Amino acid sequence: MDCLFCKIVAGEIPSHKVYEDDFVYAFLDIYPCSEGHTIVLPKQHFTRFTDMDEKDAANLFAAVNKVVKNVEKILELEGANIGINNGEIAGQTVQHVHVHIIPRREGDNGGSMHTIVGTKPSRDNLAELAENIRNSF
Ligand code: AMP
Ligand code: ZN
């Protein structure tokens, strides 16, 4: 398969690996948003997070939890943003699901999750929206 991250997992393209287990592979982002920007991905190819089942997603996030703790410890961080660009509309450029760990530091001029989308929606239909989602499980 012609997938950049599958090639990194297979060792066909070099990477700065920080962690590996049976299920995941983690490495430093080659174009870091901040020092220590790390990517964690499942070794198996899934395009999107929403293509994974609950067990695979749990394995991925268990590894993310481990990796964040050590990145924060080694870089002496007070915090980090942890997230997925799920789908091209959300900014996904590599079509193999991956979790970004972006270290945050005082004065880095970054924002929070709340700054990802610029246009805020109406809050009039929150009850109806919540009910629709609740009823979909
Ligand atoms: P996304 O936009 O969420 O799909 O993120 C893809 C990420 O992969 C970007 O942050 C890129 O900087 C990173 N990236 C692309 N190519 C490489 C590579 N060869 N090694 C490490 N990171 C990469
Ligand atoms: Zn892949």
Coordinates of C-alpha atoms and ligand atoms in Angstrom, one line a residue:
M1 CA 0.0 0.0 0.0
D2 CA 1.3 3.4 -0.9
C3 CA 1.0 4.9 2.6
L4 CA 3.8 7.1 4.1
F5 CA 3.1 6.0 7.7
C6 CA 2.9 2.3 6.8
K7 CA 6.3 2.7 5.2
I8 CA 7.6 4.4 8.4
V9 CA 6.2 1.5 10.5
A10 CA 7.9 -1.0 8.1
G11 CA 11.2 0.8 8.4
E12 CA 11.2 1.7 4.6
I13 CA 11.3 5.4 5.5
P14 CA 13.4 6.5 8.4
S15 CA 11.9 8.1 11.5
H16 CA 12.9 9.3 14.9
K17 CA 11.1 6.6 16.8
V18 CA 10.2 7.2 20.5
Y19 CA 8.1 4.2 21.3
E20 CA 6.9 0.9 19.8
D21 CA 4.8 -2.0 20.9
D22 CA 2.8 -4.7 19.2
F23 CA 0.0 -2.3 18.3
V24 CA 1.5 1.2 17.9
Y25 CA 4.5 3.1 16.6
A26 CA 5.4 6.6 17.8
F27 CA 7.9 9.0 16.3
L28 CA 8.8 12.7 16.3
D29 CA 7.0 14.8 13.7
I30 CA 9.4 15.9 11.0
Y31 CA 7.8 19.4 10.8
P32 CA 7.2 20.0 14.6
C33 CA 4.7 22.5 15.7
S34 CA 6.7 22.7 19.0
E35 CA 9.7 20.9 20.3
G36 CA 8.8 17.3 21.1
H37 CA 5.8 17.2 18.7
T38 CA 5.1 13.5 18.5
I39 CA 2.9 11.3 16.4
V40 CA 1.4 8.0 17.7
L41 CA -0.3 5.6 15.2
P42 CA -1.6 2.1 15.0
K43 CA 0.7 -0.2 13.0
Q44 CA -2.3 -1.5 11.2
H45 CA -3.5 0.8 8.5
F46 CA -6.8 2.6 9.2
T47 CA -7.5 5.8 7.2
R48 CA -9.5 7.5 10.0
F49 CA -10.1 7.1 13.7
T50 CA -13.7 6.4 12.8
D51 CA -12.6 3.3 10.8
M52 CA -11.3 1.7 14.0
D53 CA -13.3 -0.4 16.3
E54 CA -13.5 0.3 20.1
K55 CA -10.8 -2.2 21.0
D56 CA -8.3 -0.9 18.5
A57 CA -9.1 2.7 19.5
A58 CA -8.6 1.7 23.2
N59 CA -5.2 0.2 22.4
L60 CA -4.2 3.4 20.5
F61 CA -5.2 5.7 23.3
A62 CA -3.6 3.5 26.0
A63 CA -0.3 4.0 24.1
V64 CA -0.9 7.7 23.7
N65 CA -1.4 7.9 27.4
K66 CA 2.0 6.2 28.0
V67 CA 3.8 8.3 25.4
V68 CA 2.4 11.7 26.6
K69 CA 3.5 11.0 30.1
N70 CA 7.1 10.4 29.1
V71 CA 7.3 13.2 26.5
E72 CA 6.0 15.6 29.3
K73 CA 8.5 14.1 31.8
I74 CA 11.6 14.2 29.5
L75 CA 10.8 17.7 28.1
E76 CA 9.7 19.0 31.5
L77 CA 6.4 20.2 30.1
E78 CA 3.4 21.6 32.0
G79 CA 1.0 20.4 29.3
A80 CA 0.3 19.4 25.8
N81 CA -2.5 19.3 23.2
I82 CA -3.5 15.8 22.2
G83 CA -5.6 15.3 19.1
I84 CA -6.5 13.9 15.8
N85 CA -7.3 15.6 12.5
N86 CA -10.0 13.2 11.5
G87 CA -10.7 13.6 7.8
E88 CA -9.4 16.0 5.2
I89 CA -12.0 18.6 6.2
A90 CA -10.4 18.6 9.7
G91 CA -6.9 19.0 8.3
Q92 CA -5.8 15.4 7.9
T93 CA -3.0 15.3 5.3
V94 CA -1.7 11.7 5.8
Q95 CA -4.4 9.2 5.4
H96 CA -3.3 6.8 8.1
V97 CA -4.9 7.6 11.5
H98 CA -2.5 9.2 13.9
V99 CA -2.6 11.1 17.2
H100 CA -0.7 14.4 17.6
I101 CA 1.0 15.2 20.9
I102 CA 1.9 18.9 20.7
P103 CA 3.9 20.1 23.7
R104 CA 2.8 23.5 25.1
R105 CA 4.9 26.1 26.7
E106 CA 4.4 29.5 28.3
G107 CA 4.5 32.2 25.7
D108 CA 4.2 29.9 22.7
N109 CA 1.4 32.0 21.2
G110 CA -0.7 28.8 20.6
G111 CA -4.4 28.4 21.2
S112 CA -6.7 25.7 22.6
M113 CA -9.1 23.3 20.9
H114 CA -11.6 26.2 21.0
T115 CA -9.6 28.0 18.3
I116 CA -9.7 25.3 15.7
V117 CA -13.0 26.5 14.2
G118 CA -13.4 30.2 13.6
T119 CA -17.2 30.5 13.2
K120 CA -19.3 29.7 16.3
P121 CA -22.7 28.0 15.8
S122 CA -26.1 28.9 17.4
R123 CA -26.7 27.3 20.8
D124 CA -30.5 27.2 20.4
N125 CA -30.7 23.5 19.5
L126 CA -28.4 21.9 22.1
A127 CA -31.1 19.8 23.7
E128 CA -32.4 18.5 20.4
L129 CA -28.9 17.8 19.1
A130 CA -27.9 15.9 22.3
E131 CA -31.1 13.8 22.1
N132 CA -30.4 12.9 18.5
I133 CA -26.9 11.8 19.3
R134 CA -28.0 10.0 22.5
N135 CA -30.6 8.1 20.6
S136 CA -28.2 6.9 17.9
F137 CA -26.3 4.5 20.1
Ligands
AMP1 P1 -2.1 15.5 9.7 O1 -2.1 16.8 9.0 O2 -2.9 15.4 10.9 O3 -2.4 14.4 8.6 O4 -0.6 15.3 10.1 C1 0.4 14.7 9.4 C2 1.7 15.0 10.1 O5 2.7 14.2 9.6 C3 2.2 16.4 9.9 O6 2.3 17.0 11.2 C4 3.6 16.3 9.2 O7 4.5 17.2 9.7 C5 4.0 14.8 9.6 N1 4.9 14.2 8.7 C6 4.8 14.1 7.3 N2 5.8 13.4 6.8 C7 6.5 12.9 7.9 C8 7.7 12.1 8.0 N3 8.3 11.6 6.9 N4 8.2 11.9 9.2 C9 7.5 12.4 10.3 N5 6.4 13.2 10.3 C10 5.9 13.4 9.1
ZN2 ZN -0.9 3.3 6.4

